[in-house]
PDB file of C-alpha atoms in Angstrom:
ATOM      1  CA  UNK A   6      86.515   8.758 -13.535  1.00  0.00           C
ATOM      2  CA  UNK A   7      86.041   7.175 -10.197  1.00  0.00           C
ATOM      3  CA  UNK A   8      83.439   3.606 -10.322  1.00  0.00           C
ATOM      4  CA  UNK A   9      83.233   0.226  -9.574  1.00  0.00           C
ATOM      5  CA  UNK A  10      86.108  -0.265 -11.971  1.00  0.00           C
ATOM      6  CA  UNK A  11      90.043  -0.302 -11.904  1.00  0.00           C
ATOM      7  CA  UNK A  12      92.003   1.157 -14.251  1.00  0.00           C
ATOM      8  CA  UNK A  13      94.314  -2.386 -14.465  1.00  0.00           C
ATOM      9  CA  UNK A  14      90.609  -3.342 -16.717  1.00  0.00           C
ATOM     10  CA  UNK A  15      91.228  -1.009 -19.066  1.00  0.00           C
ATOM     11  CA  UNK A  16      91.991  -2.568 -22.166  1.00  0.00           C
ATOM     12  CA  UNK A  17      94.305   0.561 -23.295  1.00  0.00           C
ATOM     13  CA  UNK A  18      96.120   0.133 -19.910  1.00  0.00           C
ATOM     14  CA  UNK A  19      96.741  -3.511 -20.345  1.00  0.00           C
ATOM     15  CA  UNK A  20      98.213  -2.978 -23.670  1.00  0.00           C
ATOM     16  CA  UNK A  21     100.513  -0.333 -22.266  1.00  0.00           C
ATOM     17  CA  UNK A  22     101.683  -3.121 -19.746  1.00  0.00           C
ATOM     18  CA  UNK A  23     102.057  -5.663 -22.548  1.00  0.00           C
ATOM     19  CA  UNK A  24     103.772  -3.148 -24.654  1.00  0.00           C
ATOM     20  CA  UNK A  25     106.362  -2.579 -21.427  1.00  0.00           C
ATOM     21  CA  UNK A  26     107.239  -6.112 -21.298  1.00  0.00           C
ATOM     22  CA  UNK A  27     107.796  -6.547 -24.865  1.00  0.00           C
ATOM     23  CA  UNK A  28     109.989  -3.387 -24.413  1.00  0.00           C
ATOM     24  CA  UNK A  29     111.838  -4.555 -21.430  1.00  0.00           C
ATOM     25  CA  UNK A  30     112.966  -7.879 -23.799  1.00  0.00           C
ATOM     26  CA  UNK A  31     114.057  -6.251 -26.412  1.00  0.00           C
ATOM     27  CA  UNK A  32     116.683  -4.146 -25.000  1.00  0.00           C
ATOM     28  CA  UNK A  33     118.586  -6.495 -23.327  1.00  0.00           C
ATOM     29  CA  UNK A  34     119.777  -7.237 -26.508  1.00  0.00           C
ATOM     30  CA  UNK A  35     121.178  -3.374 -26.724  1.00  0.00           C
ATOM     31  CA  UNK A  36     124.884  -2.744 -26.612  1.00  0.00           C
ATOM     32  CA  UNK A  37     126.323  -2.591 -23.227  1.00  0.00           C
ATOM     33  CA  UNK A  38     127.207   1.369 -23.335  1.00  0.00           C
ATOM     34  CA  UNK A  39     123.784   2.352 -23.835  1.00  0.00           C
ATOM     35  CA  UNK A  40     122.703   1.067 -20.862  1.00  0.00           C
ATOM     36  CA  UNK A  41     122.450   4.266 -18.933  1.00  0.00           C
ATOM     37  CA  UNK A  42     121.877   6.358 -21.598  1.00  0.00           C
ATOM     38  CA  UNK A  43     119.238   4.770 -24.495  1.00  0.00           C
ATOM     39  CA  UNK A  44     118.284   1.673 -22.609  1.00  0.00           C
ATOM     40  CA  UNK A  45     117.295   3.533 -19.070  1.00  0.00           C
ATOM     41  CA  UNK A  46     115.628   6.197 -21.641  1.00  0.00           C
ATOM     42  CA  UNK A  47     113.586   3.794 -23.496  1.00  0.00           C
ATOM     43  CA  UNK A  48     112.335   1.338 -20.191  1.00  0.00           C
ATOM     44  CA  UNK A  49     111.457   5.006 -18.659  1.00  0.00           C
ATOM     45  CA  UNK A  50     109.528   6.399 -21.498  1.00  0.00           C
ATOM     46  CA  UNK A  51     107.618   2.797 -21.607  1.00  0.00           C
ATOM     47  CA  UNK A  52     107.356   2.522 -17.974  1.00  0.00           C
ATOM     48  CA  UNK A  53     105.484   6.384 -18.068  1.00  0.00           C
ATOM     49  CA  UNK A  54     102.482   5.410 -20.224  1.00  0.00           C
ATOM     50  CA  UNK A  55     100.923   2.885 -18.222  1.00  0.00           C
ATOM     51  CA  UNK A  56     101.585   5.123 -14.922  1.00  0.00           C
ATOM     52  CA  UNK A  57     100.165   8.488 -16.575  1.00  0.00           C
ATOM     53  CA  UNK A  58      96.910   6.549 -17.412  1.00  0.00           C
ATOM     54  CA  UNK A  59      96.901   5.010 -13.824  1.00  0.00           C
ATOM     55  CA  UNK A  60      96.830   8.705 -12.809  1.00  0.00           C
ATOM     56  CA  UNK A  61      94.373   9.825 -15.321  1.00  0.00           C
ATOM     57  CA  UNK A  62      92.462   7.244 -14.389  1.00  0.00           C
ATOM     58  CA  UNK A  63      92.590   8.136 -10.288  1.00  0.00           C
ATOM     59  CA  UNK A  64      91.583  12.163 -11.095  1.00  0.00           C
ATOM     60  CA  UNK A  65      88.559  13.595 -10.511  1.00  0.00           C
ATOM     61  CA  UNK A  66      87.066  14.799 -13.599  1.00  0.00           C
ATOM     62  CA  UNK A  67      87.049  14.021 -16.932  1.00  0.00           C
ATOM     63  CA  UNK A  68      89.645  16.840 -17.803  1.00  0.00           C
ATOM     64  CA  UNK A  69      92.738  16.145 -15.549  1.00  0.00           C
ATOM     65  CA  UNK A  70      91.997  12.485 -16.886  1.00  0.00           C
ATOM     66  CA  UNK A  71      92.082  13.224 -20.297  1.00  0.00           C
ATOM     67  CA  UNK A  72      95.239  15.204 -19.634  1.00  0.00           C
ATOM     68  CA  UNK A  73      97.068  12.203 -18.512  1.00  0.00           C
ATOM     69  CA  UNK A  74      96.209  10.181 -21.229  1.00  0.00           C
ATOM     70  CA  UNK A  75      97.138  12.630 -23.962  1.00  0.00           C
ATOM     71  CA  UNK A  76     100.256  12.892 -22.459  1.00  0.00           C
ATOM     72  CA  UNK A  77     100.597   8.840 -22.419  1.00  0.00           C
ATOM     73  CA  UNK A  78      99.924   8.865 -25.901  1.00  0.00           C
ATOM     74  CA  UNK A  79     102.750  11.513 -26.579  1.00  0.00           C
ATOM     75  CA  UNK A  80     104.785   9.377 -25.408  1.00  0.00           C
ATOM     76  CA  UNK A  81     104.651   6.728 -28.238  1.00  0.00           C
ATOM     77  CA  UNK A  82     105.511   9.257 -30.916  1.00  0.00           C
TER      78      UNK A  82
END
């Protein structure tokens, strides 16, 4: 998927990033004791979907990209 293009201008990207920081605020609010256990599970899951379309993006090939991305979306179920 390689061009004159990042992937930080893809629009589904950017909304990963936004949905991250909206993520990262509202756990803080999260109980103390699930800070290492739901919390860190949560901000890593979050963290994953804009990094597995970075990738995606970075393959050669429509497949391996599309592979990435299906797995980002997995992620939000």
């Amino acid at each position: 998927m390689k061009n004159d293009h990042t992937y930080r201008q893809l629009l589904v990207w950017q909304k990963s990033m936004a949905l991250v920081t909206e993520i990262y605020t509202e756990v803080k609010v999260f109980p103390p004791d699930e800070l290492y256990a739901l919390t860190s599970q949560i901000k890593r899951s979050a963290t994953s979907i804009p990094s597995n379309i970075a990738e995606g993006y970075g393959r050669d090939g429509k497949k391996d990209y599309l592979r990435f991305f299906k797995h980002s979306a997995k992620l939000l179920i």
